[in-house]
């Protein structure tokens, strides 16, 4: 099917690339787009798509049922011949597999540290800050908790409550993930941090 979609790679080459990337950047988050019901898609080809979702376990995926777009190769040369009910059934199957693995990956973050950029107050509670990690995961923290100015201050003070400061919108904060849901991580803020300091401090936590 990749050939029919005019993709210049094979499944095997793609999986090898994924393995190489994860070997070099272990905590990387991967995302991709998937289409269910492309022209002439067989049950076997769709099973290959599901198995790819199962193998790679993406952190984020954009999943769609195929629809014909004008001025494309498929529009000019191919027939949109997979029935709509089959497309929708396959789309639901893709969503189910993705969400199952997404939740497992979210839960795997519990106990780990992340660098969070605070981007605002949570829409669900004015007692919480929300923000994103560098892997584009949504994190929520209690905005009443104070933090140390740096990881060095945190470790040198043995976690004492002296000289703490309140984080604010726009700050980078090192957080420890305590819980997770399908789309959100829940963390405890530890200290303010720059990107480079986070990389150094993360090695201290290993």
Coordinates of C-alpha atoms in Angstrom, one line a residue:
X1 CA 0.0 0.0 0.0
X2 CA 2.9 2.4 0.6
X3 CA 3.8 2.0 -3.1
X4 CA 0.2 2.9 -4.1
X5 CA 0.4 6.0 -1.8
X6 CA 3.7 6.9 -3.5
X7 CA 5.7 6.6 -0.3
X8 CA 9.4 6.0 -1.1
X9 CA 10.1 3.7 1.9
X10 CA 9.3 0.3 3.1
X11 CA 7.8 -0.8 6.4
X12 CA 11.1 -2.5 7.3
X13 CA 13.1 0.6 6.7
X14 CA 10.6 2.7 8.7
X15 CA 10.8 0.4 11.7
X16 CA 14.6 0.3 11.5
X17 CA 14.6 4.1 11.5
X18 CA 12.3 4.1 14.6
X19 CA 14.7 1.7 16.4
X20 CA 17.7 3.9 15.5
X21 CA 16.1 7.1 16.7
X22 CA 15.0 5.5 20.0
X23 CA 18.4 4.1 20.6
X24 CA 20.0 7.5 20.3
X25 CA 17.2 9.5 22.0
X26 CA 15.6 7.1 24.5
X27 CA 12.9 9.5 25.8
X28 CA 11.8 10.8 22.4
X29 CA 8.1 11.0 21.7
X30 CA 6.9 9.9 18.2
X31 CA 3.8 10.9 16.3
X32 CA 2.4 10.1 12.9
X33 CA -0.7 10.3 10.6
X34 CA -2.7 7.2 9.6
X35 CA -5.5 6.8 7.1
X36 CA -8.0 4.0 7.2
X37 CA -9.6 2.8 3.9
X38 CA -7.2 4.1 1.3
X39 CA -8.0 3.0 -2.3
X40 CA -8.0 -0.8 -2.7
X41 CA -7.0 -1.4 0.9
X42 CA -7.4 -5.0 1.8
X43 CA -8.0 -6.6 5.2
X44 CA -4.4 -7.9 5.2
X45 CA -3.0 -4.4 4.5
X46 CA -5.2 -2.9 7.3
X47 CA -3.9 -5.6 9.7
X48 CA -0.4 -4.4 8.9
X49 CA -1.4 -0.9 9.8
X50 CA -2.8 -2.1 13.2
X51 CA 0.4 -4.1 13.9
X52 CA 2.5 -1.0 13.1
X53 CA 0.5 1.0 15.7
X54 CA 1.0 -1.9 18.1
X55 CA 4.8 -2.2 17.5
X56 CA 5.7 1.5 17.5
X57 CA 3.3 2.7 20.3
X58 CA 3.1 6.3 19.3
X59 CA 2.7 9.1 21.8
X60 CA 0.5 11.0 19.5
X61 CA -1.3 10.0 16.3
X62 CA -3.7 11.7 13.9
X63 CA -6.1 9.1 12.6
X64 CA -8.6 9.6 9.8
X65 CA -10.9 7.7 7.4
X66 CA -9.7 8.2 3.8
X67 CA -11.5 10.7 1.7
X68 CA -10.7 11.6 -1.9
X69 CA -8.8 14.9 -2.4
X70 CA -8.8 16.6 -5.8
X71 CA -5.6 17.2 -7.7
X72 CA -3.8 14.2 -6.1
X73 CA -2.5 11.1 -7.8
X74 CA -5.2 9.0 -6.1
X75 CA -7.9 11.4 -7.5
X76 CA -6.5 11.2 -11.0
X77 CA -5.6 7.5 -11.2
X78 CA -7.4 5.5 -8.5
X79 CA -10.9 4.6 -7.3
X80 CA -12.1 5.4 -3.8
X81 CA -13.6 2.0 -3.5
X82 CA -13.5 1.0 0.2
X83 CA -17.1 1.3 1.5
X84 CA -17.6 4.1 4.1
X85 CA -18.8 1.7 6.8
X86 CA -15.6 -0.3 6.4
X87 CA -13.6 2.9 6.6
X88 CA -15.3 3.8 9.8
X89 CA -14.9 0.4 11.3
X90 CA -11.2 0.4 10.5
X91 CA -10.8 3.9 11.9
X92 CA -12.4 2.8 15.2
X93 CA -10.1 -0.2 15.4
X94 CA -7.1 2.1 14.9
X95 CA -8.3 4.5 17.6
X96 CA -8.8 1.6 20.0
X97 CA -5.2 0.3 19.5
X98 CA -3.7 3.8 19.7
X99 CA -5.5 4.8 22.8
X100 CA -4.7 1.5 24.6
X101 CA -1.0 2.0 24.0
X102 CA -1.1 5.8 24.6
X103 CA -2.5 5.1 28.1
X104 CA 0.3 2.6 28.8
X105 CA 2.9 5.1 27.7
X106 CA 1.4 7.8 29.8
X107 CA 1.4 5.5 32.9
X108 CA 5.0 4.6 32.2
X109 CA 5.9 8.3 32.8
X110 CA 4.9 8.0 36.5
X111 CA 8.0 8.4 38.7
X112 CA 10.0 10.2 35.9
X113 CA 11.1 13.8 35.7
X114 CA 10.1 16.2 32.9
X115 CA 10.9 19.7 32.0
X116 CA 7.6 21.6 31.8
X117 CA 7.0 25.0 30.3
X118 CA 4.1 26.6 32.2
X119 CA 1.8 28.2 29.7
X120 CA -1.2 29.1 31.8
X121 CA -3.7 28.5 34.5
X122 CA -5.7 25.3 34.0
X123 CA -9.2 25.9 32.5
X124 CA -10.6 23.2 34.9
X125 CA -9.1 24.7 38.1
X126 CA -7.7 28.1 39.0
X127 CA -5.5 26.3 41.6
X128 CA -3.5 24.5 38.9
X129 CA -0.9 25.5 36.3
X130 CA -0.8 23.6 33.0
X131 CA 2.0 23.3 30.5
X132 CA 3.8 21.1 28.1
X133 CA 6.9 19.0 28.2
X134 CA 9.5 19.0 25.5
X135 CA 7.8 15.8 24.2
X136 CA 4.5 17.8 23.9
X137 CA 2.8 16.0 26.8
X138 CA 0.3 18.0 28.8
X139 CA 1.2 18.4 32.5
X140 CA -0.8 19.8 35.4
X141 CA 0.7 21.0 38.7
X142 CA -0.6 22.6 41.9
X143 CA 0.1 26.3 41.5
X144 CA 0.2 26.9 45.2
X145 CA 3.4 24.9 45.6
X146 CA 6.7 26.8 45.8
X147 CA 9.9 25.5 44.3
X148 CA 13.7 26.0 44.5
X149 CA 15.3 28.4 42.1
X150 CA 17.5 25.6 40.7
X151 CA 18.3 21.9 41.0
X152 CA 21.5 22.9 42.6
X153 CA 19.7 24.8 45.3
X154 CA 17.3 21.8 45.8
X155 CA 20.1 19.3 46.2
X156 CA 22.3 21.5 48.3
X157 CA 19.5 22.4 50.7
X158 CA 18.4 18.7 51.0
X159 CA 14.9 19.7 50.0
X160 CA 14.5 22.2 52.8
X161 CA 11.8 24.9 52.6
X162 CA 14.2 27.8 52.8
X163 CA 14.4 30.3 49.9
X164 CA 11.5 28.9 47.9
X165 CA 9.9 30.8 45.1
X166 CA 6.5 30.6 43.4
X167 CA 6.7 29.5 39.7
X168 CA 4.7 31.6 37.2
X169 CA 3.5 31.4 33.6
X170 CA 6.5 31.4 31.2
X171 CA 8.8 29.5 33.7
X172 CA 10.5 26.2 32.9
X173 CA 10.0 23.9 35.9
X174 CA 11.4 20.5 36.6
X175 CA 8.5 18.3 37.7
X176 CA 8.2 14.7 39.0
X177 CA 5.2 12.8 37.4
X178 CA 3.0 11.4 40.1
X179 CA 0.0 10.2 38.1
X180 CA -1.3 10.0 34.6
X181 CA -4.5 9.8 32.5
X182 CA -5.1 9.3 28.8
X183 CA -4.0 12.7 27.8
X184 CA -2.6 14.4 30.9
X185 CA 0.3 13.9 33.3
X186 CA 0.0 15.1 36.9
X187 CA 3.2 16.3 38.5
X188 CA 4.9 17.8 41.5
X189 CA 7.1 20.9 40.8
X190 CA 10.6 20.5 42.1
X191 CA 12.6 23.6 40.9
X192 CA 12.9 26.1 38.2
X193 CA 15.3 25.0 35.4
X194 CA 16.8 25.9 32.1
X195 CA 16.8 23.4 29.3
X196 CA 20.6 22.7 29.7
X197 CA 20.3 22.5 33.5
X198 CA 17.5 20.0 33.2
X199 CA 19.7 17.7 31.1
X200 CA 22.4 17.8 33.7
X201 CA 20.1 17.3 36.6
X202 CA 18.3 14.4 34.9
X203 CA 21.6 12.5 34.9
X204 CA 21.8 13.1 38.6
X205 CA 18.4 11.4 39.0
X206 CA 19.4 8.2 37.1

